[in-house]
mmCIF file of C-alpha atoms and ligand atoms in Angstrom:
data_model
loop_
_atom_site.group_PDB
_atom_site.id
_atom_site.type_symbol
_atom_site.label_atom_id
_atom_site.label_comp_id
_atom_site.label_asym_id
_atom_site.label_seq_id
_atom_site.Cartn_x
_atom_site.Cartn_y
_atom_site.Cartn_z
ATOM 1 C CA MET A 14 0.000 0.000 0.000
ATOM 2 C CA ASN A 15 2.702 2.295 1.147
ATOM 3 C CA ILE A 16 4.497 1.385 -1.988
ATOM 4 C CA ARG A 17 1.396 2.352 -4.055
ATOM 5 C CA ILE A 18 0.989 5.441 -2.014
ATOM 6 C CA GLY A 19 4.691 5.965 -2.444
ATOM 7 C CA THR A 20 4.312 5.248 -6.090
ATOM 8 C CA ARG A 21 1.356 7.581 -6.328
ATOM 9 C CA ARG A 22 3.419 10.353 -4.696
ATOM 10 C CA ARG A 23 6.302 9.705 -7.110
ATOM 11 C CA VAL A 24 3.925 9.793 -10.090
ATOM 12 C CA THR A 25 2.362 13.017 -8.812
ATOM 13 C CA LEU A 26 5.785 14.582 -8.228
ATOM 14 C CA ALA A 27 6.988 13.516 -11.663
ATOM 15 C CA ALA A 28 3.846 14.926 -13.263
ATOM 16 C CA GLY A 29 4.351 18.161 -11.381
ATOM 17 C CA LEU A 30 7.982 18.430 -12.442
ATOM 18 C CA PHE A 31 7.077 17.658 -16.035
ATOM 19 C CA THR A 32 4.384 20.321 -16.022
ATOM 20 C CA ALA A 33 6.812 22.828 -14.525
ATOM 21 C CA ALA A 34 9.361 21.972 -17.197
ATOM 22 C CA VAL A 35 6.820 22.364 -19.993
ATOM 23 C CA LEU A 36 5.681 25.697 -18.625
ATOM 24 C CA THR A 37 9.279 26.866 -18.324
ATOM 25 C CA VAL A 38 10.085 25.914 -21.901
ATOM 26 C CA ALA A 39 6.872 27.503 -23.129
ATOM 27 C CA ALA A 40 7.612 30.683 -21.197
ATOM 28 C CA THR A 41 11.134 30.765 -22.554
ATOM 29 C CA GLN A 42 9.989 30.201 -26.113
ATOM 30 C CA SER A 43 7.187 32.722 -25.819
ATOM 31 C CA SER A 44 9.600 35.360 -24.485
ATOM 32 C CA SER A 45 11.888 34.759 -27.500
ATOM 33 C CA ALA A 46 9.073 35.002 -30.051
ATOM 34 C CA ALA A 47 8.139 38.668 -30.027
ATOM 35 C CA SER A 48 5.459 39.792 -32.457
ATOM 36 C CA THR A 49 6.903 43.169 -33.508
ATOM 37 C CA LEU A 50 10.126 44.191 -35.234
ATOM 38 C CA GLY A 51 11.538 46.316 -32.432
ATOM 39 C CA ALA A 52 10.689 43.859 -29.684
ATOM 40 C CA GLN A 53 12.151 40.958 -31.659
ATOM 41 C CA ALA A 54 15.343 42.864 -32.435
ATOM 42 C CA ALA A 55 15.668 43.699 -28.744
ATOM 43 C CA GLN A 56 15.760 39.965 -28.000
ATOM 44 C CA SER A 57 19.293 39.972 -29.446
ATOM 45 C CA GLY A 58 20.206 43.361 -27.978
ATOM 46 C CA ARG A 59 19.574 45.169 -31.227
ATOM 47 C CA TYR A 60 17.141 47.857 -32.358
ATOM 48 C CA PHE A 61 14.848 48.040 -35.359
ATOM 49 C CA GLY A 62 14.129 51.579 -36.493
ATOM 50 C CA THR A 63 12.696 53.706 -39.229
ATOM 51 C CA ALA A 64 13.091 57.114 -40.775
ATOM 52 C CA VAL A 65 10.347 59.493 -39.669
ATOM 53 C CA ALA A 66 8.931 62.680 -41.203
ATOM 54 C CA ASN A 67 7.564 65.018 -38.527
ATOM 55 C CA TYR A 68 4.566 66.129 -40.571
ATOM 56 C CA LYS A 69 3.309 62.524 -40.763
ATOM 57 C CA LEU A 70 3.142 61.967 -37.004
ATOM 58 C CA SER A 71 -0.477 63.186 -36.983
ATOM 59 C CA ASP A 72 -1.380 60.403 -39.420
ATOM 60 C CA GLY A 73 -2.889 57.727 -37.172
ATOM 61 C CA THR A 74 -1.969 54.828 -39.438
ATOM 62 C CA TYR A 75 1.614 56.077 -39.724
ATOM 63 C CA SER A 76 2.166 56.748 -36.018
ATOM 64 C CA GLY A 77 0.299 53.597 -35.047
ATOM 65 C CA ILE A 78 2.747 51.437 -36.982
ATOM 66 C CA LEU A 79 5.684 53.555 -35.806
ATOM 67 C CA ASP A 80 4.872 53.098 -32.122
ATOM 68 C CA ARG A 81 3.939 49.415 -32.437
ATOM 69 C CA GLU A 82 6.898 48.232 -34.504
ATOM 70 C CA PHE A 83 9.935 50.501 -34.094
ATOM 71 C CA ASN A 84 12.199 51.345 -31.154
ATOM 72 C CA MET A 85 14.628 53.666 -32.993
ATOM 73 C CA ILE A 86 13.892 56.796 -35.035
ATOM 74 C CA THR A 87 15.983 58.706 -37.563
ATOM 75 C CA PRO A 88 14.549 62.066 -38.670
ATOM 76 C CA GLU A 89 14.300 61.762 -42.450
ATOM 77 C CA ASN A 90 15.090 65.453 -43.092
ATOM 78 C CA GLU A 91 14.497 67.497 -39.936
ATOM 79 C CA MET A 92 18.073 67.406 -38.559
ATOM 80 C CA LYS A 93 19.740 68.276 -41.853
ATOM 81 C CA TRP A 94 21.576 71.587 -42.263
ATOM 82 C CA ASP A 95 19.023 73.206 -44.589
ATOM 83 C CA THR A 96 16.393 72.820 -41.854
ATOM 84 C CA THR A 97 18.457 73.347 -38.707
ATOM 85 C CA GLU A 98 20.598 76.357 -39.767
ATOM 86 C CA PRO A 99 18.977 77.912 -42.836
ATOM 87 C CA SER A 100 21.011 81.063 -42.384
ATOM 88 C CA ARG A 101 24.277 81.585 -40.529
ATOM 89 C CA GLY A 102 23.781 81.487 -36.774
ATOM 90 C CA SER A 103 19.998 81.158 -37.087
ATOM 91 C CA PHE A 104 18.922 77.726 -35.811
ATOM 92 C CA ASN A 105 15.580 75.989 -36.227
ATOM 93 C CA PHE A 106 15.223 72.825 -34.191
ATOM 94 C CA GLY A 107 11.418 72.853 -34.089
ATOM 95 C CA PRO A 108 10.731 70.153 -36.699
ATOM 96 C CA ALA A 109 13.252 67.745 -35.196
ATOM 97 C CA ASP A 110 12.167 68.600 -31.640
ATOM 98 C CA SER A 111 8.711 67.232 -32.439
ATOM 99 C CA ILE A 112 10.236 63.929 -33.506
ATOM 100 C CA VAL A 113 12.515 63.745 -30.460
ATOM 101 C CA SER A 114 9.571 64.497 -28.168
ATOM 102 C CA HIS A 115 7.547 61.747 -29.830
ATOM 103 C CA ALA A 116 10.398 59.291 -29.405
ATOM 104 C CA GLN A 117 10.821 60.148 -25.736
ATOM 105 C CA ALA A 118 7.077 59.729 -25.161
ATOM 106 C CA HIS A 119 7.095 56.304 -26.808
ATOM 107 C CA GLY A 120 10.288 54.728 -25.502
ATOM 108 C CA GLN A 121 12.104 55.058 -28.813
ATOM 109 C CA ARG A 122 15.781 55.991 -29.126
ATOM 110 C CA MET A 123 17.118 58.490 -31.657
ATOM 111 C CA ARG A 124 19.713 58.486 -34.402
ATOM 112 C CA GLY A 125 20.835 61.971 -35.453
ATOM 113 C CA HIS A 126 21.039 62.468 -39.207
ATOM 114 C CA THR A 127 23.176 64.305 -40.302
ATOM 115 C CA LEU A 128 25.654 66.976 -39.242
ATOM 116 C CA VAL A 129 28.031 67.326 -42.238
ATOM 117 C CA TRP A 130 26.726 66.487 -45.709
ATOM 118 C CA HIS A 131 27.152 68.145 -49.096
ATOM 119 C CA SER A 132 23.442 67.755 -49.893
ATOM 120 C CA GLN A 133 20.510 69.671 -48.419
ATOM 121 C CA LEU A 134 23.130 72.274 -47.531
ATOM 122 C CA PRO A 135 22.137 75.945 -47.577
ATOM 123 C CA SER A 136 23.822 78.043 -50.252
ATOM 124 C CA TRP A 137 25.322 80.328 -47.587
ATOM 125 C CA VAL A 138 27.508 77.337 -46.613
ATOM 126 C CA SER A 139 28.271 75.889 -50.049
ATOM 127 C CA SER A 140 29.396 79.343 -51.240
ATOM 128 C CA ILE A 141 32.123 79.707 -48.560
ATOM 129 C CA SER A 142 35.602 79.652 -50.095
ATOM 130 C CA ASP A 143 37.745 80.650 -47.093
ATOM 131 C CA ALA A 144 39.050 77.663 -45.113
ATOM 132 C CA ASN A 145 39.069 79.338 -41.691
ATOM 133 C CA THR A 146 35.540 80.585 -42.180
ATOM 134 C CA LEU A 147 34.237 77.176 -43.304
ATOM 135 C CA ARG A 148 36.036 75.378 -40.489
ATOM 136 C CA SER A 149 34.491 77.744 -37.951
ATOM 137 C CA VAL A 150 31.046 77.428 -39.528
ATOM 138 C CA MET A 151 31.229 73.613 -39.619
ATOM 139 C CA ASN A 152 32.434 73.295 -36.036
ATOM 140 C CA ASN A 153 29.813 75.757 -34.794
ATOM 141 C CA HIS A 154 27.044 73.883 -36.620
ATOM 142 C CA ILE A 155 28.129 70.601 -35.078
ATOM 143 C CA THR A 156 28.456 72.204 -31.645
ATOM 144 C CA GLN A 157 25.111 73.983 -31.677
ATOM 145 C CA GLU A 158 23.084 71.058 -33.011
ATOM 146 C CA MET A 159 24.695 68.399 -30.842
ATOM 147 C CA SER A 160 24.426 70.648 -27.769
ATOM 148 C CA HIS A 161 20.730 71.147 -28.411
ATOM 149 C CA TYR A 162 20.156 67.389 -28.428
ATOM 150 C CA LYS A 163 22.837 66.468 -25.906
ATOM 151 C CA GLY A 164 22.035 63.225 -24.120
ATOM 152 C CA LYS A 165 19.076 62.482 -26.397
ATOM 153 C CA ILE A 166 20.837 60.904 -29.376
ATOM 154 C CA TYR A 167 22.038 57.296 -29.419
ATOM 155 C CA ALA A 168 24.177 57.777 -32.512
ATOM 156 C CA TRP A 169 24.967 60.676 -34.825
ATOM 157 C CA ASP A 170 25.738 60.434 -38.522
ATOM 158 C CA VAL A 171 28.523 62.959 -38.063
ATOM 159 C CA VAL A 172 29.595 62.893 -41.712
ATOM 160 C CA ASN A 173 27.420 61.517 -44.508
ATOM 161 C CA GLU A 174 28.464 60.403 -48.013
ATOM 162 C CA ALA A 175 31.949 61.938 -48.163
ATOM 163 C CA PHE A 176 33.394 59.298 -50.542
ATOM 164 C CA ALA A 177 33.016 59.240 -54.320
ATOM 165 C CA ASP A 178 31.188 56.425 -56.062
ATOM 166 C CA GLY A 179 33.486 53.949 -57.793
ATOM 167 C CA SER A 180 36.525 55.378 -56.023
ATOM 168 C CA SER A 181 38.451 55.119 -52.772
ATOM 169 C CA ASN A 182 38.802 58.908 -52.673
ATOM 170 C CA HIS A 183 36.641 61.609 -51.150
ATOM 171 C CA ARG A 184 33.926 63.078 -53.349
ATOM 172 C CA SER A 185 34.000 66.713 -54.338
ATOM 173 C CA SER A 186 32.152 68.969 -51.928
ATOM 174 C CA VAL A 187 32.626 72.381 -50.395
ATOM 175 C CA PHE A 188 34.083 70.686 -47.330
ATOM 176 C CA GLN A 189 36.551 68.604 -49.348
ATOM 177 C CA ASN A 190 37.411 71.353 -51.781
ATOM 178 C CA VAL A 191 37.977 74.075 -49.162
ATOM 179 C CA LEU A 192 39.209 72.125 -46.132
ATOM 180 C CA GLY A 193 40.848 69.092 -47.775
ATOM 181 C CA ASN A 194 40.857 65.471 -46.570
ATOM 182 C CA GLY A 195 41.075 66.478 -42.909
ATOM 183 C CA PHE A 196 37.516 67.803 -42.629
ATOM 184 C CA ILE A 197 36.131 64.394 -41.684
ATOM 185 C CA GLU A 198 38.585 63.962 -38.799
ATOM 186 C CA GLU A 199 37.924 67.530 -37.681
ATOM 187 C CA ALA A 200 34.171 66.935 -37.639
ATOM 188 C CA PHE A 201 34.488 63.776 -35.543
ATOM 189 C CA LYS A 202 36.840 65.424 -33.041
ATOM 190 C CA THR A 203 34.463 68.364 -32.640
ATOM 191 C CA ALA A 204 31.505 66.014 -32.233
ATOM 192 C CA ARG A 205 33.250 64.046 -29.495
ATOM 193 C CA SER A 206 33.975 67.255 -27.594
ATOM 194 C CA VAL A 207 30.264 68.162 -27.519
ATOM 195 C CA ASP A 208 28.406 64.989 -26.525
ATOM 196 C CA SER A 209 30.470 62.061 -25.295
ATOM 197 C CA SER A 210 27.265 60.078 -24.689
ATOM 198 C CA ALA A 211 26.509 59.742 -28.395
ATOM 199 C CA LYS A 212 28.055 57.171 -30.709
ATOM 200 C CA LEU A 213 29.752 58.912 -33.639
ATOM 201 C CA CYS A 214 29.142 57.276 -37.018
ATOM 202 C CA TYR A 215 30.352 57.700 -40.563
ATOM 203 C CA ASN A 216 27.405 56.961 -42.894
ATOM 204 C CA ASP A 217 27.439 56.168 -46.613
ATOM 205 C CA TYR A 218 25.815 54.194 -49.434
ATOM 206 C CA ASN A 219 27.343 51.697 -51.921
ATOM 207 C CA ILE A 220 29.835 50.540 -49.293
ATOM 208 C CA GLU A 221 28.088 47.198 -48.727
ATOM 209 C CA ASP A 222 30.124 45.246 -51.325
ATOM 210 C CA TRP A 223 33.511 44.347 -49.852
ATOM 211 C CA ASN A 224 35.121 44.417 -53.308
ATOM 212 C CA ALA A 225 34.015 47.960 -54.104
ATOM 213 C CA ALA A 226 36.736 50.639 -54.174
ATOM 214 C CA LYS A 227 34.461 52.955 -52.189
ATOM 215 C CA THR A 228 34.085 50.340 -49.478
ATOM 216 C CA GLN A 229 37.844 49.965 -49.290
ATOM 217 C CA GLY A 230 38.275 53.718 -49.117
ATOM 218 C CA VAL A 231 35.951 53.993 -46.121
ATOM 219 C CA TYR A 232 37.511 50.911 -44.517
ATOM 220 C CA ASN A 233 40.997 52.407 -44.771
ATOM 221 C CA MET A 234 39.764 55.692 -43.292
ATOM 222 C CA VAL A 235 38.225 53.931 -40.308
ATOM 223 C CA LYS A 236 41.350 51.814 -39.857
ATOM 224 C CA ASP A 237 43.489 54.958 -39.909
ATOM 225 C CA PHE A 238 41.183 56.777 -37.468
ATOM 226 C CA LYS A 239 41.269 53.876 -35.016
ATOM 227 C CA SER A 240 45.063 53.626 -35.289
ATOM 228 C CA ARG A 241 45.468 57.333 -34.444
ATOM 229 C CA GLY A 242 42.762 57.573 -31.792
ATOM 230 C CA VAL A 243 40.483 59.751 -33.908
ATOM 231 C CA PRO A 244 37.044 59.331 -32.269
ATOM 232 C CA ILE A 245 34.729 57.137 -34.321
ATOM 233 C CA ASP A 246 32.332 54.553 -32.904
ATOM 234 C CA CYS A 247 30.315 53.238 -35.813
ATOM 235 C CA VAL A 248 29.841 52.966 -39.544
ATOM 236 C CA GLY A 249 26.400 53.285 -41.095
ATOM 237 C CA PHE A 250 25.700 51.213 -44.206
ATOM 238 C CA GLN A 251 22.731 52.918 -45.831
ATOM 239 C CA SER A 252 21.804 49.731 -47.748
ATOM 240 C CA HIS A 253 19.632 51.178 -50.493
ATOM 241 C CA PHE A 254 19.424 48.035 -52.631
ATOM 242 C CA GLY A 255 17.996 47.260 -56.060
ATOM 243 C CA THR A 256 15.996 44.188 -56.963
ATOM 244 C CA GLY A 257 19.154 42.106 -56.529
ATOM 245 C CA GLY A 258 19.223 42.843 -52.822
ATOM 246 C CA PRO A 259 22.437 42.925 -50.786
ATOM 247 C CA PRO A 260 25.774 41.835 -52.257
ATOM 248 C CA SER A 261 26.590 38.228 -51.376
ATOM 249 C CA ASN A 262 29.592 39.448 -49.355
ATOM 250 C CA PHE A 263 27.637 41.977 -47.278
ATOM 251 C CA GLN A 264 28.163 39.963 -44.093
ATOM 252 C CA THR A 265 31.896 39.894 -44.854
ATOM 253 C CA THR A 266 31.885 43.663 -45.154
ATOM 254 C CA LEU A 267 30.049 44.120 -41.880
ATOM 255 C CA SER A 268 32.339 41.665 -40.142
ATOM 256 C CA ASN A 269 35.536 43.228 -41.491
ATOM 257 C CA PHE A 270 34.502 46.737 -40.391
ATOM 258 C CA ALA A 271 33.454 45.456 -36.973
ATOM 259 C CA ALA A 272 36.879 43.832 -36.608
ATOM 260 C CA LEU A 273 38.355 47.349 -36.703
ATOM 261 C CA GLY A 274 36.634 47.998 -33.364
ATOM 262 C CA VAL A 275 33.534 49.876 -34.444
ATOM 263 C CA ASP A 276 29.836 49.081 -34.381
ATOM 264 C CA VAL A 277 28.165 48.586 -37.740
ATOM 265 C CA GLN A 278 24.582 49.663 -38.401
ATOM 266 C CA ILE A 279 22.236 49.249 -41.328
ATOM 267 C CA THR A 280 20.945 52.800 -41.442
ATOM 268 C CA GLU A 281 18.625 53.405 -44.439
ATOM 269 C CA LEU A 282 17.431 50.003 -45.624
ATOM 270 C CA ASP A 283 15.058 49.786 -48.550
ATOM 271 C CA ILE A 284 15.054 47.158 -51.317
ATOM 272 C CA ALA A 285 13.375 47.529 -54.711
ATOM 273 C CA GLN A 286 10.265 45.307 -54.821
ATOM 274 C CA ALA A 287 10.976 44.207 -51.233
ATOM 275 C CA SER A 288 11.480 40.491 -51.858
ATOM 276 C CA SER A 289 11.368 38.345 -48.731
ATOM 277 C CA THR A 290 14.624 36.662 -49.693
ATOM 278 C CA ASN A 291 16.493 39.939 -50.063
ATOM 279 C CA TYR A 292 15.203 41.313 -46.774
ATOM 280 C CA SER A 293 15.970 38.019 -45.018
ATOM 281 C CA ASN A 294 19.508 37.956 -46.368
ATOM 282 C CA THR A 295 20.073 41.543 -45.247
ATOM 283 C CA VAL A 296 18.799 40.949 -41.728
ATOM 284 C CA ARG A 297 20.730 37.698 -41.378
ATOM 285 C CA ALA A 298 23.945 39.450 -42.408
ATOM 286 C CA CYS A 299 23.440 41.790 -39.460
ATOM 287 C CA MET A 300 22.327 39.061 -37.052
ATOM 288 C CA ASN A 301 25.488 37.085 -37.834
ATOM 289 C CA VAL A 302 27.775 39.982 -36.842
ATOM 290 C CA SER A 303 27.673 40.660 -33.121
ATOM 291 C CA ARG A 304 28.632 44.348 -33.475
ATOM 292 C CA CYS A 305 25.836 44.965 -35.938
ATOM 293 C CA THR A 306 23.777 46.850 -33.379
ATOM 294 C CA GLY A 307 20.643 47.555 -35.362
ATOM 295 C CA ILE A 308 18.726 48.052 -38.551
ATOM 296 C CA THR A 309 16.785 51.101 -39.725
ATOM 297 C CA VAL A 310 14.440 50.994 -42.700
ATOM 298 C CA TRP A 311 14.127 54.233 -44.612
ATOM 299 C CA GLY A 312 10.425 54.754 -44.136
ATOM 300 C CA ILE A 313 7.304 52.947 -42.989
ATOM 301 C CA ARG A 314 4.879 52.558 -45.929
ATOM 302 C CA ASP A 315 5.873 52.296 -49.591
ATOM 303 C CA SER A 316 4.102 55.629 -50.100
ATOM 304 C CA ASP A 317 6.414 57.200 -47.505
ATOM 305 C CA SER A 318 9.548 56.207 -49.396
ATOM 306 C CA TRP A 319 11.797 58.607 -51.316
ATOM 307 C CA ARG A 320 11.687 55.851 -53.944
ATOM 308 C CA SER A 321 8.011 54.915 -53.557
ATOM 309 C CA GLY A 322 7.825 53.679 -57.144
ATOM 310 C CA ASP A 323 10.084 50.782 -56.179
ATOM 311 C CA SER A 324 7.701 49.559 -53.432
ATOM 312 C CA PRO A 325 10.801 49.008 -51.293
ATOM 313 C CA LEU A 326 9.505 48.918 -47.708
ATOM 314 C CA LEU A 327 7.806 46.521 -45.275
ATOM 315 C CA PHE A 328 4.309 48.041 -45.298
ATOM 316 C CA ASP A 329 2.096 48.777 -48.296
ATOM 317 C CA ASN A 330 0.495 52.150 -48.994
ATOM 318 C CA ASN A 331 -2.395 51.269 -46.682
ATOM 319 C CA GLY A 332 -0.104 50.279 -43.823
ATOM 320 C CA ASN A 333 -0.599 46.548 -44.243
ATOM 321 C CA LYS A 334 2.320 44.209 -43.567
ATOM 322 C CA LYS A 335 3.925 42.865 -46.732
ATOM 323 C CA ALA A 336 5.472 39.405 -47.099
ATOM 324 C CA ALA A 337 8.882 40.913 -46.408
ATOM 325 C CA TYR A 338 7.672 41.972 -42.942
ATOM 326 C CA SER A 339 7.202 38.354 -41.881
ATOM 327 C CA ALA A 340 10.529 37.433 -43.449
ATOM 328 C CA VAL A 341 12.272 40.142 -41.422
ATOM 329 C CA LEU A 342 10.552 39.151 -38.182
ATOM 330 C CA SER A 343 11.604 35.555 -38.781
ATOM 331 C CA ALA A 344 15.197 36.500 -39.634
ATOM 332 C CA LEU A 345 15.338 38.527 -36.404
ATOM 333 C CA GLY A 346 14.575 35.284 -34.558
ATOM 334 C CA GLY A 347 10.802 35.621 -34.330
HETATM 335 O O1 LIG B 15 10.909 71.058 -47.528
HETATM 336 C C1 LIG B 15 10.653 71.284 -48.927
HETATM 337 C C2 LIG B 15 9.278 71.900 -49.108
HETATM 338 O O2 LIG B 15 9.266 73.198 -48.504
HETATM 339 C C3 LIG B 15 8.972 72.008 -50.611
HETATM 340 O O3 LIG B 15 7.659 72.506 -50.769
HETATM 341 C C4 LIG B 15 9.097 70.615 -51.227
HETATM 342 C C5 LIG B 15 8.801 70.629 -52.708
HETATM 343 O O4 LIG B 15 9.911 71.177 -53.376
HETATM 344 O O5 LIG B 15 10.435 70.126 -51.041
HETATM 345 C C6 LIG B 15 10.723 69.962 -49.653
HETATM 346 O O6 LIG B 15 12.036 69.481 -49.518
HETATM 347 C C7 LIG B 15 12.183 68.099 -49.880
HETATM 348 C C8 LIG B 15 12.754 67.348 -48.670
HETATM 349 O O7 LIG B 15 13.015 65.970 -49.008
HETATM 350 C C9 LIG B 15 11.810 67.388 -47.480
HETATM 351 O O8 LIG B 15 10.605 66.732 -47.823
HETATM 352 C C10 LIG B 15 13.172 68.017 -51.033
HETATM 353 O O9 LIG B 15 12.567 68.595 -52.182
HETATM 354 C C11 LIG B 15 13.513 66.561 -51.296
HETATM 355 O O10 LIG B 15 14.562 66.483 -52.266
HETATM 356 C C12 LIG B 15 14.013 65.898 -50.031
HETATM 357 O O11 LIG B 15 14.257 64.529 -50.321
HETATM 358 C C13 LIG B 15 14.983 63.832 -49.294
HETATM 359 C C14 LIG B 15 16.351 63.434 -49.852
HETATM 360 O O12 LIG B 15 17.082 62.694 -48.853
HETATM 361 C C15 LIG B 15 17.156 64.641 -50.244
HETATM 362 O O13 LIG B 15 18.423 64.208 -50.704
HETATM 363 C C16 LIG B 15 14.223 62.579 -48.920
HETATM 364 O O14 LIG B 15 12.999 62.928 -48.289
HETATM 365 C C17 LIG B 15 15.053 61.704 -47.983
HETATM 366 O O15 LIG B 15 14.427 60.444 -47.791
HETATM 367 C C18 LIG B 15 16.438 61.452 -48.572
HETATM 368 O O16 LIG B 15 17.195 60.738 -47.632
HETATM 369 C C19 LIG B 15 18.570 60.521 -47.999
HETATM 370 C C20 LIG B 15 19.366 60.479 -46.714
HETATM 371 O O17 LIG B 15 19.179 61.661 -45.997
HETATM 372 C C21 LIG B 15 20.835 60.227 -47.027
HETATM 373 N N1 LIG B 15 20.989 58.986 -47.805
HETATM 374 C C22 LIG B 15 20.208 58.967 -49.035
HETATM 375 C C23 LIG B 15 18.728 59.176 -48.724
HETATM 376 C C24 LIG B 15 17.913 59.078 -49.991
HETATM 377 O O18 LIG B 15 18.229 60.130 -50.859
#
């Protein structure tokens, strides 16, 4: 009898342990299967973000998707020079402030885009021909904008698109032409002196293919900066891809840059026709490189895209998830 009772107790205990084990496994699995892009990316310590236009925040569909899916925001245009300093010494942070306030209210972090770029640059800057004047203007712009957002920006695109396509050299710009090669280093040193809490990134496009001369040019710059202690924390790979998607060696590129001692970030992802395979391959390239800290798509709905005709994003014009959305969630580990 005792034995049966004993047996009954053992059976009950075993059943209890088994149930506890099943519940534990289920809980573990359920915690690793998030149902949104940002939450799933966070499972691996990464972020999933999007570019945001301030004037669209009042669009309920737009902001609903933004706040459900994304935990990082890059202002699409509101932090660029033509908006923030339209005339010398006259700053306008209002449009970007509305995005930063939204992010803070919704638990989203911010990427700052961008401090020094030859495009969307007011003519009062691009017409400067005196080196001392331009150096002072550039450093003041960096100082004023970074000071305004001090402590609120996870990473700044300090310099954007300074290298020439198809080359390992800098592109022509007022900064390059008037200040020479050293303007990039100068910008990063100034940035570090203003907000040490922000990661400082160099951001560019067509540097995803390891074999490209432009990629090698940026790589050698980062290697040189790290060897001389020039402050740089990250490289942004814009990742604007055609229908072919990412180059097959994209993961190699990310890995080789990370090996220099910087974070790598996919900063402006959009892919013509948004095939699931191409988005999966892009996300997996990042997931397979530990210092790939996050992915930002360059817009929410196809209609929000600068290249809307290519239907390159994860949500259709009505805000419905496209097939690529599920592919991305899965590639993130969902
Ligand atoms: O603000 C003016 C508005 O006053 C005017 O009425 C309107 C019509 O002319 O133009 C508005 O400016 C537009 C601006 O976006 C803000 O909407 C410009 O014309 C337009 O050219 C500009 O396009 C932006 C583009 O950068 C400029 O190069 C895109 O929205 C933006 O998605 C795109 O983003 C860049 C990244 O910053 C850097 N990497 C490449 C990426 C794609 O070009």
